[in-house]
Coordinates of C-alpha atoms in Angstrom, one line a residue:
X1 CA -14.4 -21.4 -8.5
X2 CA -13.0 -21.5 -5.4
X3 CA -11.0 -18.6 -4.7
X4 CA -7.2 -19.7 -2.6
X5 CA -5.6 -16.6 -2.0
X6 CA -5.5 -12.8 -3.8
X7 CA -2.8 -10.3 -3.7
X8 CA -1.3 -7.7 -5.9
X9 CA 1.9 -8.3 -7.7
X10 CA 3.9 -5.3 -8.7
X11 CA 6.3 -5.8 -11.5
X12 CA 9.4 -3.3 -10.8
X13 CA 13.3 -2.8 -11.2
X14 CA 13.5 -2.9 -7.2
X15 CA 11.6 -5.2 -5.3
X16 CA 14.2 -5.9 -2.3
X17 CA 13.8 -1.6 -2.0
X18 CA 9.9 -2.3 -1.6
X19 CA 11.0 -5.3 1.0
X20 CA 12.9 -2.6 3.0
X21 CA 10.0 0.2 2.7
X22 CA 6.7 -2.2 3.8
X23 CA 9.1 -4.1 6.2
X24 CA 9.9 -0.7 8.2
X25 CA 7.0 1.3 7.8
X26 CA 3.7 -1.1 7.7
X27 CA 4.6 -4.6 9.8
X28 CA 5.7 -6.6 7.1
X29 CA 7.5 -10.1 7.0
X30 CA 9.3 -11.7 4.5
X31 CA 7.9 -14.9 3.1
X32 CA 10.0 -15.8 0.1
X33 CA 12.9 -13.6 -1.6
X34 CA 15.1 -14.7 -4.2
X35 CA 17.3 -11.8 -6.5
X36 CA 13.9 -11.3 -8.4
X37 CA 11.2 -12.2 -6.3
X38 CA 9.6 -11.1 -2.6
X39 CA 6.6 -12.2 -1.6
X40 CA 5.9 -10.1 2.2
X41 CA 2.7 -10.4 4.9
X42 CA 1.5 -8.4 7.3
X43 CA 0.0 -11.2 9.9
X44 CA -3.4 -10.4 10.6
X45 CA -4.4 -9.6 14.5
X46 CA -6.6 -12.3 16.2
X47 CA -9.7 -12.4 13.6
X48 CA -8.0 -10.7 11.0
X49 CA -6.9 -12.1 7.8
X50 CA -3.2 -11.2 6.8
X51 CA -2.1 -9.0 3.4
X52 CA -0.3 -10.3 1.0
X53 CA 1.9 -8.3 -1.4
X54 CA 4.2 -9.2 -4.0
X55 CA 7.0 -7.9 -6.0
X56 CA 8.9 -9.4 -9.0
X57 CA 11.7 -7.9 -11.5
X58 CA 10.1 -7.5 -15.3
X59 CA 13.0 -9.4 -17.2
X60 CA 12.4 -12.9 -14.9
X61 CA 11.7 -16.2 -17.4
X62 CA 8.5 -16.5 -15.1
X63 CA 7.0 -13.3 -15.7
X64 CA 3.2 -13.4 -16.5
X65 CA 3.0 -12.5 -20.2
X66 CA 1.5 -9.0 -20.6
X67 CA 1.6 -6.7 -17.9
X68 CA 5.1 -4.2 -18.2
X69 CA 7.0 -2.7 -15.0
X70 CA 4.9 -0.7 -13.2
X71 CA 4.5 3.2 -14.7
X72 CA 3.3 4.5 -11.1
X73 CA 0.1 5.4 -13.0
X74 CA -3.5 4.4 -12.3
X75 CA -3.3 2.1 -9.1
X76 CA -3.8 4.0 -5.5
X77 CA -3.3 1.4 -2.7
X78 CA -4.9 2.2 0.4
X79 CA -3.6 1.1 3.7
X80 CA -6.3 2.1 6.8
X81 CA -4.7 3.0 10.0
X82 CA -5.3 4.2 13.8
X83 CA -3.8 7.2 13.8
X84 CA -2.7 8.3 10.0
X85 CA -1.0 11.7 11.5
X86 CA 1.3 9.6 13.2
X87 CA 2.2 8.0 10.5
X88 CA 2.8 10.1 8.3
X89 CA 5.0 12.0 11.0
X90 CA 7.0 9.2 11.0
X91 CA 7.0 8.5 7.3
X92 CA 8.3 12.3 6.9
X93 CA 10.9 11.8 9.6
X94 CA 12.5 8.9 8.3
X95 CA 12.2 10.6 4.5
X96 CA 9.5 9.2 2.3
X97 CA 8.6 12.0 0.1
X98 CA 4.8 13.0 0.8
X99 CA 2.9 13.6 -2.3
X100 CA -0.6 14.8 -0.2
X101 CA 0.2 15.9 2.9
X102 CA -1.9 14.7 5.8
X103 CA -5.6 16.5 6.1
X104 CA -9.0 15.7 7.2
X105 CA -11.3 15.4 4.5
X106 CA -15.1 16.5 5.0
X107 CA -16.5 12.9 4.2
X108 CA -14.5 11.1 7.2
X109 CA -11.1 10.6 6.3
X110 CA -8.0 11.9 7.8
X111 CA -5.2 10.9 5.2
X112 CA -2.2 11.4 3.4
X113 CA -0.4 9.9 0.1
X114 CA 3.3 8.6 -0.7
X115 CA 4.9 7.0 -3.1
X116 CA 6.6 3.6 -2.5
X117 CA 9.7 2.9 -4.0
X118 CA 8.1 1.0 -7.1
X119 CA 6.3 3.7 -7.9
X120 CA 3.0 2.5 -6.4
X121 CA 1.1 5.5 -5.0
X122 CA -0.2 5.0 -1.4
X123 CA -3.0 6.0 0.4
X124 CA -2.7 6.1 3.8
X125 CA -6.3 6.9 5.8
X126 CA -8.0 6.9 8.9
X127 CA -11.4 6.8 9.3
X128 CA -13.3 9.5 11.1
X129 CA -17.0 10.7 11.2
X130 CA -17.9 12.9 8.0
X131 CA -18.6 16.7 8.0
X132 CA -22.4 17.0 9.1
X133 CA -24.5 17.0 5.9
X134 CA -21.6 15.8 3.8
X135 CA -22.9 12.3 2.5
X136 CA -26.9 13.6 2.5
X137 CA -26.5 15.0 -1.1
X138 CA -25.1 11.2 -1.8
X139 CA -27.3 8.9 -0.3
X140 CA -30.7 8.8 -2.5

């Protein structure tokens, strides 16, 4: 199988409130939008591949048979950045309720969660070199 393209689709009541969200906080564009549809990209750097996300109303004829909206439970969608203090200073500032508050975590993370307006939990992180000893009890 060759494999075209992958990227999440998030059924929800507000997709054009997720347009607004990833559009002003993570780089975003617009590809397609219609009243129950958006389809946005980030555009990779030079090298870099772009991500692809997608959100679509539950009660569209088109809707894949199966899944319901989106409950907010059991997904965590990780977004790695330079400086994840920064944004979540910025997040904060313009609003966006922080669920886990930025910290540095002793395997080499320095991260923080929200909660997009779907409901989709985010995790935003930075990488950063581990405690000393932290992964040794791991690695064997």
């Amino acid at each position: 199988m060759k494999l075209l393209d992958h990227y999440p689709l998030v059924t929800t009541a507000r997709p054009h409130e997720c347009r607004d969200f990833y559009t002003r906080f993570f780089g975003f564009e617009t590809v397609f939008e219609s009243s129950w549809f958006v389809m946005l990209q980030r555009p990779g750097d030079e090298g870099e591949r772009p991500v692809t996300l997608a959100f679509m109303t539950p009660d569209h004829p088109s809707m894949p048979p199966g899944p319901e909206a989106f409950n907010g439970l059991g997904v965590l969608y990780t977004f790695q950045v330079e400086d994840a203090r920064a944004c979540e200073a910025e997040l904060r500032e313009a609003g966006v309720t922080i669920s886990y508050p930025v910290r540095r975590e002793p395997w080499g993370q320095i991260r923080f969660q929200c909660v997009d307006p779907s409901g989709l939990a985010l995790d935003i992180c930075e990488q950063v070199e581990p405690d000393p000893g932290f992964w040794d009890p791991y690695m064997g």
